[in-house]
CSV table of C-alpha atoms and ligand atoms in Angstrom, one decimal:
chain,number,residue,atom,x,y,z
A,1,MET,CA,22.6,-30.5,13.8
A,2,LYS,CA,20.0,-30.7,11.9
A,3,SER,CA,19.7,-27.2,9.6
A,4,LEU,CA,17.4,-24.6,10.1
A,5,LYS,CA,15.3,-25.7,7.4
A,6,GLU,CA,14.8,-29.6,8.9
A,7,ASN,CA,13.9,-27.7,12.5
A,8,PHE,CA,11.4,-25.1,9.9
A,9,GLN,CA,8.3,-25.2,13.2
A,10,LYS,CA,11.3,-25.0,16.2
A,11,ALA,CA,12.6,-22.3,14.4
A,12,HIS,CA,12.5,-19.4,17.9
A,13,ILE,CA,11.4,-15.9,16.5
A,14,VAL,CA,12.2,-13.1,18.7
A,15,ILE,CA,9.1,-9.7,18.0
A,16,ILE,CA,10.3,-6.9,19.7
A,17,GLY,CA,7.2,-4.6,20.6
A,18,SER,CA,3.8,-6.1,21.4
A,19,GLY,CA,1.7,-3.7,19.1
A,20,ILE,CA,-1.8,-5.1,17.2
A,21,ILE,CA,1.7,-6.0,14.6
A,22,GLY,CA,3.7,-7.4,16.8
A,23,LYS,CA,0.9,-9.1,18.4
A,24,PHE,CA,-0.7,-10.2,15.4
A,25,ASN,CA,2.3,-11.8,13.5
A,26,ALA,CA,2.8,-14.0,16.9
A,27,LEU,CA,-0.5,-15.1,16.1
A,28,GLU,CA,0.3,-15.6,12.1
A,29,LEU,CA,3.4,-17.6,13.2
A,30,SER,CA,2.3,-19.3,16.0
A,31,GLU,CA,-0.6,-20.8,14.0
A,32,LEU,CA,2.3,-21.8,11.5
A,33,GLY,CA,3.6,-23.9,14.6
A,34,PHE,CA,7.1,-22.1,15.2
A,35,GLN,CA,8.4,-20.6,18.8
A,36,ILE,CA,8.5,-17.1,19.7
A,37,THR,CA,9.0,-15.0,22.3
A,38,ILE,CA,7.6,-10.9,22.7
A,39,ILE,CA,9.3,-8.3,24.3
A,40,ASP,CA,8.5,-5.7,25.1
A,41,PRO,CA,8.7,-2.5,28.3
A,42,ASN,CA,5.1,-1.7,28.0
A,43,GLN,CA,2.5,-3.2,26.1
A,44,LEU,CA,-0.4,-0.8,27.5
A,45,GLN,CA,1.2,2.4,26.7
A,46,ASN,CA,1.1,2.3,22.4
A,47,SER,CA,-0.3,3.3,19.3
A,48,SER,CA,-2.7,0.1,19.1
A,49,ASN,CA,-4.0,1.1,22.5
A,50,ALA,CA,-5.1,4.2,21.7
A,51,ALA,CA,-6.8,3.6,18.1
A,52,LEU,CA,-11.0,3.9,17.5
A,53,GLY,CA,-10.1,0.5,15.2
A,54,LEU,CA,-11.8,2.0,12.3
A,55,LEU,CA,-11.0,-0.1,9.4
A,56,MET,CA,-11.1,1.8,5.9
A,57,GLY,CA,-10.6,-1.2,3.5
A,58,ASN,CA,-13.3,-1.0,1.2
A,59,MET,CA,-13.8,2.7,0.8
A,60,TYR,CA,-10.0,3.1,0.1
A,61,GLN,CA,-10.0,5.0,-3.3
A,62,LYS,CA,-7.4,4.5,-4.8
A,63,ARG,CA,-7.8,0.3,-6.6
A,64,ARG,CA,-4.4,-0.2,-7.3
A,65,GLY,CA,-0.1,-0.4,-6.0
A,66,ARG,CA,0.7,-1.3,-3.2
A,67,SER,CA,-2.0,0.0,-0.4
A,68,TRP,CA,-4.7,-1.2,-2.1
A,69,ASP,CA,-3.2,-5.0,-2.1
A,70,LEU,CA,-2.4,-4.7,1.7
A,71,ARG,CA,-6.3,-3.3,2.0
A,72,LYS,CA,-7.9,-5.6,-0.4
A,73,GLN,CA,-5.8,-8.5,1.4
A,74,SER,CA,-6.8,-7.9,5.0
A,75,ILE,CA,-10.3,-7.1,4.2
A,76,GLU,CA,-10.5,-10.2,3.0
A,77,LEU,CA,-8.7,-11.9,6.0
A,78,TRP,CA,-10.7,-10.4,8.7
A,79,PRO,CA,-13.6,-12.3,8.8
A,80,GLN,CA,-11.8,-15.8,8.8
A,81,TRP,CA,-9.5,-13.7,12.2
A,82,ILE,CA,-12.7,-12.5,13.3
A,83,SER,CA,-14.4,-16.2,13.2
A,84,PHE,CA,-11.0,-18.2,14.7
A,85,LEU,CA,-10.5,-15.8,17.6
A,86,GLN,CA,-14.4,-15.9,18.5
A,87,LYS,CA,-13.4,-18.9,20.0
A,88,PHE,CA,-10.9,-17.1,22.8
A,89,ASN,CA,-13.9,-14.0,22.8
A,90,TYR,CA,-17.3,-14.3,21.6
A,91,GLU,CA,-17.9,-10.7,21.5
A,92,LEU,CA,-14.8,-9.8,19.0
A,93,ASN,CA,-16.7,-8.2,16.2
A,94,ILE,CA,-16.6,-6.1,13.2
A,95,GLU,CA,-18.8,-3.1,13.7
A,96,LYS,CA,-20.2,-2.2,10.5
A,97,PRO,CA,-20.8,0.1,8.1
A,98,LEU,CA,-18.9,2.8,7.9
A,99,ILE,CA,-20.3,6.2,6.3
A,100,GLN,CA,-18.4,8.9,5.0
A,101,LEU,CA,-19.8,11.9,4.8
A,102,THR,CA,-18.5,15.5,4.0
A,103,THR,CA,-20.2,18.9,3.2
A,104,ASN,CA,-17.5,19.9,0.7
A,105,GLU,CA,-19.5,19.6,-3.4
A,106,GLU,CA,-16.0,19.3,-5.0
A,107,LYS,CA,-15.3,15.8,-2.6
A,108,PHE,CA,-18.9,14.4,-2.8
A,109,LYS,CA,-18.3,14.5,-6.6
A,110,LYS,CA,-15.2,12.7,-6.7
A,111,LEU,CA,-17.3,10.2,-4.0
A,112,GLU,CA,-20.0,10.1,-6.2
A,113,LYS,CA,-17.2,9.1,-9.1
A,114,PHE,CA,-15.7,6.3,-7.0
A,115,ILE,CA,-18.8,4.5,-6.6
A,116,TYR,CA,-20.0,5.2,-10.5
A,117,GLU,CA,-16.4,3.7,-11.9
A,118,ASN,CA,-16.4,0.7,-8.9
A,119,ASP,CA,-19.2,-1.6,-9.9
A,120,ASP,CA,-19.0,-2.8,-6.0
A,121,GLN,CA,-22.2,-4.1,-3.9
A,122,ASN,CA,-21.0,-3.3,-1.1
A,123,LEU,CA,-20.7,0.6,-1.2
A,124,ARG,CA,-23.5,3.1,-2.7
A,125,ILE,CA,-23.9,6.8,-2.1
A,126,LEU,CA,-26.2,7.8,0.8
A,127,GLU,CA,-29.1,9.0,-0.3
A,128,GLU,CA,-30.7,12.6,0.1
A,129,ASN,CA,-33.5,11.1,2.3
A,130,SER,CA,-31.8,8.7,4.3
A,131,ILE,CA,-32.6,8.0,7.8
A,132,PHE,CA,-29.0,8.1,8.1
A,133,ILE,CA,-28.0,11.4,6.5
A,134,ASN,CA,-31.6,12.3,8.3
A,135,ASN,CA,-30.8,12.2,11.9
A,136,ILE,CA,-27.1,13.0,10.8
A,137,ASN,CA,-28.7,17.2,9.6
A,138,LYS,CA,-31.3,16.6,12.5
A,139,ALA,CA,-28.0,15.9,15.3
A,140,PHE,CA,-25.2,18.6,14.0
A,141,GLN,CA,-28.1,21.4,12.4
A,142,THR,CA,-27.0,21.5,8.7
A,143,ASN,CA,-28.1,20.6,5.5
A,144,ASN,CA,-26.0,20.3,3.3
A,145,ILE,CA,-24.0,16.8,4.1
A,146,LYS,CA,-23.8,13.6,1.6
A,147,GLY,CA,-21.6,11.0,1.2
A,148,ILE,CA,-21.4,7.3,0.8
A,149,ILE,CA,-21.9,4.0,2.8
A,150,SER,CA,-19.6,0.8,2.7
A,151,PHE,CA,-21.2,-2.2,4.2
A,152,LYS,CA,-18.1,-4.3,4.0
A,153,ASP,CA,-15.9,-2.0,6.0
A,154,GLY,CA,-16.3,-1.2,10.0
A,155,ARG,CA,-14.5,-0.7,13.2
A,156,ILE,CA,-13.1,-3.5,15.8
A,157,ASN,CA,-12.8,-2.8,19.5
A,158,ALA,CA,-9.1,-2.5,19.8
A,159,VAL,CA,-8.4,-2.8,23.4
A,160,SER,CA,-10.9,-5.5,23.1
A,161,LEU,CA,-8.9,-7.3,20.1
A,162,LEU,CA,-5.4,-6.8,21.7
A,163,LYS,CA,-6.7,-8.6,25.0
A,164,THR,CA,-8.2,-11.4,22.9
A,165,LEU,CA,-5.0,-11.6,21.0
A,166,ASP,CA,-3.1,-12.1,25.0
A,167,LYS,CA,-5.5,-14.7,25.4
A,168,TYR,CA,-4.7,-16.7,22.4
A,169,LEU,CA,-1.0,-16.0,22.9
A,170,LYS,CA,-1.2,-17.7,26.4
A,171,HIS,CA,-3.0,-20.2,24.8
A,172,LYS,CA,-0.5,-20.8,22.5
A,173,ASN,CA,2.1,-20.2,24.9
A,174,VAL,CA,3.7,-17.6,23.6
A,175,ASN,CA,6.7,-16.4,25.3
A,176,PHE,CA,6.5,-12.6,26.9
A,177,LEU,CA,9.4,-11.2,27.8
A,178,GLN,CA,9.0,-7.7,29.7
A,179,GLY,CA,12.0,-6.0,28.4
A,180,GLU,CA,13.5,-3.4,26.4
A,181,ILE,CA,15.5,-4.5,23.7
A,182,ILE,CA,19.4,-2.8,24.0
A,183,LYS,CA,21.0,-4.2,20.9
A,184,ILE,CA,20.5,-6.9,18.3
A,185,ARG,CA,23.4,-8.5,16.5
A,186,LYS,CA,24.4,-11.9,14.6
A,187,SER,CA,26.3,-14.8,15.9
A,188,ASN,CA,27.0,-17.9,14.8
A,189,ASN,CA,23.5,-18.0,12.6
A,190,GLN,CA,22.1,-17.0,14.8
A,191,TRP,CA,20.5,-14.0,16.3
A,192,ILE,CA,21.3,-12.4,19.9
A,193,SER,CA,18.6,-9.5,21.4
A,194,THR,CA,19.9,-7.5,24.2
A,195,THR,CA,17.7,-6.7,27.4
A,196,ARG,CA,18.7,-3.3,29.1
A,197,ASN,CA,18.8,-6.0,32.4
A,198,HIS,CA,21.7,-7.8,30.1
A,199,GLU,CA,19.3,-10.0,29.6
A,200,ASN,CA,20.3,-12.2,25.9
A,201,ILE,CA,17.7,-13.8,23.8
A,202,LYS,CA,18.9,-16.2,21.2
A,203,SER,CA,16.8,-16.7,18.1
A,204,ASP,CA,17.1,-17.9,14.6
A,205,ILE,CA,14.9,-14.8,13.1
A,206,VAL,CA,14.2,-11.3,14.5
A,207,ILE,CA,11.5,-9.1,13.3
A,208,LEU,CA,11.0,-5.5,14.2
A,209,CYS,CA,7.7,-4.3,14.9
A,210,ASN,CA,9.1,-1.1,17.7
A,211,SER,CA,7.7,1.4,15.5
A,212,LEU,CA,9.6,4.8,16.1
A,213,LYS,CA,12.8,2.9,18.1
A,214,ALA,CA,13.6,0.0,15.2
A,215,VAL,CA,15.8,2.8,13.7
A,216,ASP,CA,17.7,2.4,17.3
A,217,LEU,CA,18.6,-1.3,16.5
A,218,ILE,CA,19.7,-1.2,13.0
A,219,ASP,CA,22.3,0.3,11.3
A,220,SER,CA,19.4,2.6,10.0
A,221,LEU,CA,21.7,4.5,6.9
A,222,SER,CA,22.9,1.0,5.3
A,223,HIS,CA,19.2,-0.5,5.4
A,224,ASN,CA,18.3,2.8,4.6
A,225,VAL,CA,15.3,3.0,6.8
A,226,LYS,CA,14.0,5.9,8.4
A,227,LEU,CA,10.9,7.1,10.8
A,228,LYS,CA,9.3,9.8,11.9
A,229,PRO,CA,6.9,10.2,15.0
A,230,VAL,CA,3.2,11.4,14.3
A,231,LEU,CA,1.6,12.3,17.1
A,232,GLY,CA,-2.8,10.8,17.1
A,233,GLN,CA,-5.5,12.2,19.5
A,234,ALA,CA,-8.9,11.4,20.3
A,235,MET,CA,-11.6,12.5,22.7
A,236,GLU,CA,-14.3,11.2,25.0
A,237,ILE,CA,-17.2,13.7,25.0
A,238,PHE,CA,-19.9,14.5,27.0
A,239,ILE,CA,-23.0,16.2,25.7
A,240,ASN,CA,-25.9,17.2,28.4
A,241,ASP,CA,-28.1,18.2,26.7
A,242,ALA,CA,-31.6,16.2,26.6
A,243,GLN,CA,-32.9,17.4,23.0
A,244,VAL,CA,-29.4,15.2,21.8
A,245,ASP,CA,-29.6,11.6,21.4
A,246,LEU,CA,-26.3,10.4,20.5
A,247,LEU,CA,-27.5,6.5,19.8
A,248,SER,CA,-29.8,8.1,16.7
A,249,LEU,CA,-26.5,8.2,14.7
A,250,PRO,CA,-25.0,5.8,12.8
A,251,LYS,CA,-22.0,3.3,15.1
A,252,GLN,CA,-19.1,4.7,13.1
A,253,PHE,CA,-19.0,7.7,10.6
A,254,SER,CA,-16.4,10.5,9.9
A,255,ILE,CA,-17.5,13.9,8.6
A,256,ASN,CA,-15.0,15.9,6.7
A,257,GLY,CA,-12.2,13.2,7.9
A,258,LYS,CA,-12.9,13.3,11.5
A,259,ASN,CA,-13.8,10.1,12.9
A,260,ILE,CA,-16.9,10.1,15.2
A,261,ILE,CA,-18.4,7.2,17.2
A,262,PRO,CA,-21.3,7.5,19.2
A,263,LYS,CA,-20.3,5.6,22.7
A,264,SER,CA,-24.1,6.5,24.4
A,265,LYS,CA,-27.0,8.7,24.1
A,266,ASN,CA,-24.8,11.3,25.5
A,267,LYS,CA,-21.4,10.8,24.7
A,268,LEU,CA,-19.7,10.1,21.7
A,269,ILE,CA,-15.6,9.7,20.3
A,270,ILE,CA,-14.2,11.9,18.1
A,271,GLY,CA,-10.7,11.3,16.7
A,272,SER,CA,-7.9,11.9,15.5
A,273,THR,CA,-5.4,14.1,14.7
A,274,ASP,CA,-2.0,13.8,12.8
A,275,GLU,CA,0.5,16.1,14.7
A,276,TYR,CA,4.6,15.8,13.8
A,277,SER,CA,5.8,16.2,17.0
A,278,THR,CA,6.2,13.8,20.2
A,279,MET,CA,4.5,16.5,22.8
A,280,PRO,CA,0.6,16.3,22.3
A,281,GLU,CA,-1.3,20.3,21.1
A,282,GLU,CA,-3.1,21.5,23.8
A,283,SER,CA,-6.0,22.8,21.6
A,284,ILE,CA,-7.6,19.6,20.7
A,285,PHE,CA,-11.4,20.0,21.9
A,286,GLU,CA,-11.1,23.1,18.9
A,287,LYS,CA,-9.0,20.8,16.5
A,288,LEU,CA,-11.4,18.2,16.5
A,289,THR,CA,-14.9,19.6,17.0
A,290,ASN,CA,-14.2,21.6,14.1
A,291,PHE,CA,-14.9,20.3,11.2
A,292,LEU,CA,-18.2,22.4,10.0
A,293,ASP,CA,-19.0,25.6,9.3
A,294,LYS,CA,-21.2,26.1,12.5
A,295,ARG,CA,-20.9,23.9,15.4
A,296,PRO,CA,-23.9,22.6,17.1
A,297,SER,CA,-24.2,24.6,20.1
A,298,TRP,CA,-24.2,21.1,22.0
A,299,LEU,CA,-20.9,20.2,20.8
A,300,ILE,CA,-19.7,23.6,21.7
A,301,LYS,CA,-20.6,22.9,25.1
A,302,GLY,CA,-19.7,19.5,25.1
A,303,ILE,CA,-17.2,18.7,28.0
A,304,ILE,CA,-14.3,16.3,27.7
A,305,SER,CA,-14.5,13.0,29.2
A,306,LYS,CA,-11.5,11.4,28.0
A,307,LYS,CA,-8.8,12.1,25.9
A,308,TRP,CA,-5.3,10.3,25.1
A,309,TYR,CA,-3.1,9.9,22.5
A,310,GLY,CA,-0.5,7.6,20.7
A,311,ILE,CA,3.1,8.1,19.1
A,312,ARG,CA,2.7,6.2,15.1
A,313,SER,CA,5.7,6.5,12.8
A,314,ARG,CA,6.0,7.4,10.2
A,315,PRO,CA,8.7,6.4,7.3
A,316,ASP,CA,10.2,8.9,5.7
A,317,GLY,CA,11.4,9.7,2.1
A,318,GLU,CA,8.8,6.4,1.6
A,319,ALA,CA,5.5,5.2,1.5
A,320,SER,CA,3.7,3.8,4.6
A,321,PRO,CA,4.4,0.6,6.0
A,322,ILE,CA,7.8,-0.6,5.9
A,323,MET,CA,7.7,-4.2,5.1
A,324,LYS,CA,11.5,-5.6,5.0
A,325,ASN,CA,14.0,-8.5,4.6
A,326,LEU,CA,16.5,-6.5,5.8
A,327,GLU,CA,18.9,-9.5,6.0
A,328,ASN,CA,19.4,-13.1,6.7
A,329,GLY,CA,16.9,-13.5,9.7
A,330,LEU,CA,16.0,-10.1,9.9
A,331,ILE,CA,12.5,-8.2,8.9
A,332,ILE,CA,10.7,-4.7,9.6
A,333,CYS,CA,7.1,-4.8,10.0
A,334,THR,CA,6.5,-1.1,11.2
A,335,GLY,CA,6.0,2.4,10.1
A,336,PHE,CA,2.4,1.9,10.9
A,337,TYR,CA,1.5,5.7,10.7
A,338,LYS,CA,-2.6,5.2,9.6
A,339,ASN,CA,-4.1,1.9,9.9
A,340,GLY,CA,-2.0,-0.4,11.5
A,341,ILE,CA,-5.2,-2.3,12.7
A,342,LEU,CA,-6.9,-2.8,9.4
A,343,LEU,CA,-3.5,-3.8,7.7
A,344,ALA,CA,-2.3,-6.3,10.4
A,345,PRO,CA,-3.4,-9.7,8.8
A,346,ALA,CA,-2.1,-8.6,5.1
A,347,CYS,CA,1.5,-7.4,6.7
A,348,SER,CA,1.7,-10.7,9.2
A,349,LYS,CA,0.7,-13.2,5.7
A,350,TRP,CA,3.8,-11.3,3.9
A,351,VAL,CA,6.4,-11.6,7.2
A,352,ALA,CA,5.2,-15.0,7.6
A,353,ASN,CA,5.8,-15.6,4.0
A,354,GLU,CA,9.2,-14.1,4.0
A,355,ILE,CA,9.9,-16.5,7.0
A,356,LYS,CA,8.8,-19.8,4.9
A,357,ASN,CA,10.9,-18.1,1.9
A,358,TYR,CA,13.6,-18.1,4.3
A,359,LEU,CA,13.4,-21.6,5.8
A,360,TYR,CA,13.1,-23.4,2.8
B,401,LIG,C1,-5.9,8.4,18.1
B,401,LIG,C2,-5.2,7.3,17.3
B,401,LIG,C3,-6.7,6.3,16.5
B,401,LIG,C4,-6.4,5.6,15.4
B,401,LIG,N1,-7.3,4.8,14.4
B,401,LIG,C5,-7.4,4.0,13.5
B,401,LIG,C6,-7.6,3.3,13.6
B,401,LIG,O1,-8.8,4.0,13.5
B,401,LIG,N2,-7.7,2.7,12.4
B,401,LIG,C7,-6.4,1.6,12.2
B,401,LIG,O2,-6.3,1.1,11.5
B,401,LIG,N3,-5.5,1.8,12.9
B,401,LIG,C8,-5.8,3.4,13.6
B,401,LIG,N4,-4.6,4.3,14.4
B,401,LIG,C9,-3.1,3.8,14.1
B,401,LIG,C10,-2.7,2.1,14.8
B,401,LIG,O3,-3.0,3.0,15.9
B,401,LIG,C11,-1.5,1.8,14.5
B,401,LIG,O4,-1.3,1.9,12.6
B,401,LIG,C12,-1.2,0.9,15.6
B,401,LIG,O5,-1.0,0.9,16.5
B,401,LIG,C13,0.5,0.6,14.7
B,401,LIG,O6,1.2,-0.3,15.6
B,401,LIG,P1,2.4,-0.8,15.9
B,401,LIG,O7,2.2,-2.1,16.4
B,401,LIG,O8,3.2,-0.8,14.4
B,401,LIG,O9,2.5,0.6,17.1
B,401,LIG,P2,2.8,0.7,18.6
B,401,LIG,O10,1.5,0.3,19.4
B,401,LIG,O11,3.1,1.9,18.9
B,401,LIG,O12,4.1,-0.4,19.1
B,401,LIG,C14,5.3,-0.5,19.4
B,401,LIG,C15,5.7,-1.1,20.8
B,401,LIG,O13,6.6,-1.6,20.7
B,401,LIG,C16,7.4,-0.9,21.9
B,401,LIG,N5,8.9,-0.9,22.0
B,401,LIG,C17,9.7,0.2,21.5
B,401,LIG,N6,10.9,0.0,21.4
B,401,LIG,C18,11.2,-1.4,22.0
B,401,LIG,C19,12.0,-1.7,22.6
B,401,LIG,N7,13.2,-1.5,22.4
B,401,LIG,N8,11.8,-3.3,23.1
B,401,LIG,C20,11.0,-4.1,22.8
B,401,LIG,N9,9.8,-3.1,22.9
B,401,LIG,C21,9.4,-1.9,22.4
B,401,LIG,C22,6.5,0.2,22.7
B,401,LIG,O14,6.7,-0.5,23.7
B,401,LIG,C23,4.9,-0.7,21.8
B,401,LIG,O15,4.3,-1.1,22.3
B,401,LIG,C24,-4.7,5.0,15.4
B,401,LIG,C25,-3.6,5.6,15.7
B,401,LIG,C26,-3.9,6.6,16.5
B,401,LIG,C27,-2.7,7.3,17.4
């Protein structure tokens, strides 16, 4: 019998969970020639489908450590993956730039310091009389908004990205099973993943990308993995005011920590919240629109035309995300309570390298 190393590309990898992290791992590993099976009971109801898709990499202010390294690597990988995935959806794109605004003088000073200290052509302070600031002040009836612009950051439509990945994975004959894994165990050097319907799936490697439920499948105490739920809500608001044209605003920006995406002349998306619970808080409109001392009247009168939420997992007692080689052939890549869309390329690359090291 040939060893695993000889059978490198024939190795069968089971990915548990088909959010952005599971699907991106499948993309990276299928390109390396592995046989992949992804298993998920419900690939549409996860936090990835709720994401706003903002890629805040370059404007991240801590320019060292693991978190920055992952961001930096993802910023570099994203354009390559976009041109690759455009073969499956030519409209897939990262809308740039991204604008970060504040009305807090102290926070603005920090942003200014960050820009001066980083000689980065892709980051600038927005001039007080720039068209962006003028239009934002006019629309939000303010005069004290300040901020920065990042030409390298932007937004990808998360749902469109997931659908494009589905097309790619189908083209690569990646096996997709609808089912919930309730147990994993090792037997004769192979991993056996058991579904709720008592089906056993054998593989050489298992990657856990199933967020909060990952801890149910491992001995979380001996592996020291703890995750807690963080619910995030977002909403689309319809504005009934002929004086306001939301399309005069930048395509994506944040004010005092709330992300805003104008969709049309009279619709915008605002998100998201961080709720340490599994039940969405009720006062969502108040929570998401209260980002200025005085809200403009059109915003107060706005009507929620859609709202949604997703539950992400946050590592408890360690930094996000959790990327660990738990034991031979068992990898965990989860705990993306924020920035899972942004970080997917770098984290999948890490997983692929771990697998290559394991098999060689
Ligand atoms: C409102 C909101 C806005 C956000 N905005 C952004 C943003 O702008 N930019 C950004 O980068 N990130 C954003 N995020 C965060 C981002 O959505 C997450 O970081 C990312 O989606 C996490 O992906 P995931 O694949 O780890 O988890 P998920 O997408 O939650 O996927 C986990 C999957 O595992 C499956 N699963 C669970 N248990 C099992 C089992 N036993 N067997 C098989 N499958 C199982 C689930 O069905 C699910 O499909 C946002 C999140 C929310 C909620």
